[in-house]
PDB file of C-alpha atoms in Angstrom:
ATOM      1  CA  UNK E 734      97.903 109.097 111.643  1.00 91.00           C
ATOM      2  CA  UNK E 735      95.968 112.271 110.151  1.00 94.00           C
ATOM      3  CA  UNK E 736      94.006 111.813 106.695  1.00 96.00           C
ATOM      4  CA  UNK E 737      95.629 112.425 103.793  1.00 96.00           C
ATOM      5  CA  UNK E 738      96.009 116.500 102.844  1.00 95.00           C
ATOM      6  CA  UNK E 739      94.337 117.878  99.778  1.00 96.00           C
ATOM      7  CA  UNK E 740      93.082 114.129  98.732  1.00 96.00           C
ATOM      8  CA  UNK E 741      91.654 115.447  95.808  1.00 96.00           C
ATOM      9  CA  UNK E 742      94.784 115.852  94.434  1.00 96.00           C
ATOM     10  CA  UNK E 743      95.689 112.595  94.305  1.00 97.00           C
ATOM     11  CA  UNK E 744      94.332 109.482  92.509  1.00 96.00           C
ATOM     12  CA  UNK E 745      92.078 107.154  93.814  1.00 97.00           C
ATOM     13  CA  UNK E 746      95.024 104.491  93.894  1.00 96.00           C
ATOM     14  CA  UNK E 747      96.984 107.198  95.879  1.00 96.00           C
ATOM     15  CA  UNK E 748      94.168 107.654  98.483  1.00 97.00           C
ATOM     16  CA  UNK E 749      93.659 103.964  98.690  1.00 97.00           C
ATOM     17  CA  UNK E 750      97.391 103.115  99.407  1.00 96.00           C
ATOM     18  CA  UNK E 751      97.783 106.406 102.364  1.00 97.00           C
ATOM     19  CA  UNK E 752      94.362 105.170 103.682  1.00 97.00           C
ATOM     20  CA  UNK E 753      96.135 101.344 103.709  1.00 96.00           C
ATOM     21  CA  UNK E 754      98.875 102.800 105.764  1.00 96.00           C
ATOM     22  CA  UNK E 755      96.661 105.115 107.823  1.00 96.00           C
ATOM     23  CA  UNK E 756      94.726 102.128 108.946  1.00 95.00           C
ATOM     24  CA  UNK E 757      97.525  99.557 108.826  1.00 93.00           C
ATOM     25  CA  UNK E 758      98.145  98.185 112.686  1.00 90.00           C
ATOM     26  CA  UNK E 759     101.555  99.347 112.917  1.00 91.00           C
ATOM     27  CA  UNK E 760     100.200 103.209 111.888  1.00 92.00           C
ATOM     28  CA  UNK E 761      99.415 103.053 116.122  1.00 90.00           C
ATOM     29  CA  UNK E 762     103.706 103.014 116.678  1.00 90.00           C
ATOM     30  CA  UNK E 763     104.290 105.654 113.988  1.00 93.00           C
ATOM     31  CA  UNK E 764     106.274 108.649 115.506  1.00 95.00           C
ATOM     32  CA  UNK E 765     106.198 111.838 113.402  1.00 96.00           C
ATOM     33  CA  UNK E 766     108.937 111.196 111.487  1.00 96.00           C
ATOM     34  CA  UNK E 767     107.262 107.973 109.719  1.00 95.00           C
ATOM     35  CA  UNK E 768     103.821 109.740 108.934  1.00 96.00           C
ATOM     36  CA  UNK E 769     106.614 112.597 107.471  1.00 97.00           C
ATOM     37  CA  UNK E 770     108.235 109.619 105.314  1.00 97.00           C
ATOM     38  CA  UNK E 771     104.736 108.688 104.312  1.00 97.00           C
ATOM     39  CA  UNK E 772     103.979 112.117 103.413  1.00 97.00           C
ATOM     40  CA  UNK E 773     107.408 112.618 101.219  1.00 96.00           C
ATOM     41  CA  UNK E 774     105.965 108.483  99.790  1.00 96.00           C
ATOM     42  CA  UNK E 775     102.508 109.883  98.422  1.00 97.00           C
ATOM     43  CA  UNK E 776     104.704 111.809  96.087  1.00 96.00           C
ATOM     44  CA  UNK E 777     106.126 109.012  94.973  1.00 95.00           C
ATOM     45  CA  UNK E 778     103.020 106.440  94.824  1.00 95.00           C
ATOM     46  CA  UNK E 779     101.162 109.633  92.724  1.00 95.00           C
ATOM     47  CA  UNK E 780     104.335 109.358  90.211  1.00 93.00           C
ATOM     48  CA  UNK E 781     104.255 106.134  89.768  1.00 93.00           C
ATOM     49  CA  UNK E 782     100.258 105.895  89.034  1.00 92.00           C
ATOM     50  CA  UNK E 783     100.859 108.552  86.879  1.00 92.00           C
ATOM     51  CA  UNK E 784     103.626 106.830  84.475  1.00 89.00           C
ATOM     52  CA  UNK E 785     102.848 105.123  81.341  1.00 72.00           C
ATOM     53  CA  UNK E 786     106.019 102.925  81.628  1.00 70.00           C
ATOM     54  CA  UNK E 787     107.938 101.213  84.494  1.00 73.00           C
ATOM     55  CA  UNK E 788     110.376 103.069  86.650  1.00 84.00           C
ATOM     56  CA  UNK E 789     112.109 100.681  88.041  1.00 89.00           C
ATOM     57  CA  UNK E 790     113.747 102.979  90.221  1.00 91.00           C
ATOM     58  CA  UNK E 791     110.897 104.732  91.813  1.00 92.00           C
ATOM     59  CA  UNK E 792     109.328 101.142  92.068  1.00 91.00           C
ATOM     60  CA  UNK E 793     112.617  99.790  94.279  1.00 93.00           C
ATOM     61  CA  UNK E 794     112.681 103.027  96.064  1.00 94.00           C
ATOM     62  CA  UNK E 795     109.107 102.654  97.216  1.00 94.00           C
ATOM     63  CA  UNK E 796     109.606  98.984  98.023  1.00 94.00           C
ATOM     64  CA  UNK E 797     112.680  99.642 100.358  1.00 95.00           C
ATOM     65  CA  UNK E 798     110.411 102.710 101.964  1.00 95.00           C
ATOM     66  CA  UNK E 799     107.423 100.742 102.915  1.00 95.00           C
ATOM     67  CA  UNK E 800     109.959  97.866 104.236  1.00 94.00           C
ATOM     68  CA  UNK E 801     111.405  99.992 105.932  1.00 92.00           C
ATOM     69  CA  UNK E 802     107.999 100.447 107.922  1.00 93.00           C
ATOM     70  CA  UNK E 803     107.391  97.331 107.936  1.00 92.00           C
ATOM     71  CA  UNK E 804     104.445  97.527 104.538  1.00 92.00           C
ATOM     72  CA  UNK E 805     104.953  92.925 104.972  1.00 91.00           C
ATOM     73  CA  UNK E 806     104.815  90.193 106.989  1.00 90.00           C
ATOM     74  CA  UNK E 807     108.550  89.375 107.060  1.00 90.00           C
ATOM     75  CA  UNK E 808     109.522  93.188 107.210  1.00 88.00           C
ATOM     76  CA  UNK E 809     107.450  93.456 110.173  1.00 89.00           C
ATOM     77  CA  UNK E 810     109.471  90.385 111.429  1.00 89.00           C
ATOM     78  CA  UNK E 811     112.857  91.441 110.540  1.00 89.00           C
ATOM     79  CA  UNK E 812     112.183  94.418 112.551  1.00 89.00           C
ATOM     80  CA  UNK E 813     110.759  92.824 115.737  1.00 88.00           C
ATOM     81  CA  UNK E 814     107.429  94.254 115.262  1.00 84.00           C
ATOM     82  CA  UNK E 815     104.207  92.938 116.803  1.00 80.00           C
ATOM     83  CA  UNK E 816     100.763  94.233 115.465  1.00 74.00           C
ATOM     84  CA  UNK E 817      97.405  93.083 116.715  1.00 72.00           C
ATOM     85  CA  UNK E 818      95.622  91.344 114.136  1.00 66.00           C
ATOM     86  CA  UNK E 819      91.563  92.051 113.777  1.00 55.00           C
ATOM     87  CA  UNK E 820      91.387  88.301 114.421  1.00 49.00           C
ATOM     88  CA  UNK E 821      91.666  86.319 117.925  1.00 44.00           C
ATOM     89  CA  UNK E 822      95.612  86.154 116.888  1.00 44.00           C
ATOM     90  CA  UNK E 823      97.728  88.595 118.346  1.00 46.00           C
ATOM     91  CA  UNK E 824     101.234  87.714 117.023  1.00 49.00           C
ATOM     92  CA  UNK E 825     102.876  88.324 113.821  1.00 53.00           C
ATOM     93  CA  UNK E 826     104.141  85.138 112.639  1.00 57.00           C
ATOM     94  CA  UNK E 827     102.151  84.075 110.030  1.00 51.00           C
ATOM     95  CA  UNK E 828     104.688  80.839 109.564  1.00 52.00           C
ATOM     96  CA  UNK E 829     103.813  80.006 113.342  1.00 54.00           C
ATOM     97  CA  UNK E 830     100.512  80.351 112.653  1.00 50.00           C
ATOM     98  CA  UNK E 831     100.763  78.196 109.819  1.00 46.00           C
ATOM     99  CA  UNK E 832     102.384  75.350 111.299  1.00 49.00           C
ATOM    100  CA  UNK E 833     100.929  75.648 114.718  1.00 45.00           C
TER     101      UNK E 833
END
């Protein structure tokens, strides 16, 4: 996934969250067209640091973007995708993991 275009654009907050992505495990299965989502999301994210007040709508959009690439533990699940972890684990299921 390439580094974010003309970072100093964006807020720190925005850089952190496209850096998040960019190094998040499942970045290694992103096609084009989910770095291209990502790229229309840093809009978004910038917005929504911006604001003074809640928008609850660019909030739920965002939320229902990142699930949609799997941004938690039970999206990633719902969607039947593995990603290494940096530890000796190498599934996904954080409940199997918990309960052994």
């Amino acid at each position: 996934m390439p580094e974010l275009s003309h970072a100093e654009r964006y807020l720190p907050e925005v850089r952190e969250w496209w850096e998040t992505w960019r190094n998040s495990a499942q970045a290694e299965a992103f096609l084009p067209t989910d770095v291209q989502r990502l790229k229309v999301l840093v809009l978004l994210v910038q917005r929504i640091y911006e604001m003074e007040g809640a928008d609850l709508k660019a909030y739920a959009e965002l939320r229902q973007q990142e699930s949609l690439l799997g941004g938690t533990v039970l999206d990633r699940q719902r969607l039947r995708m593995k990603v290494k972890k940096e530890t000796e684990s190498t599934s996904d299921d954080v409940l199997g993991d918990l309960l052994g």
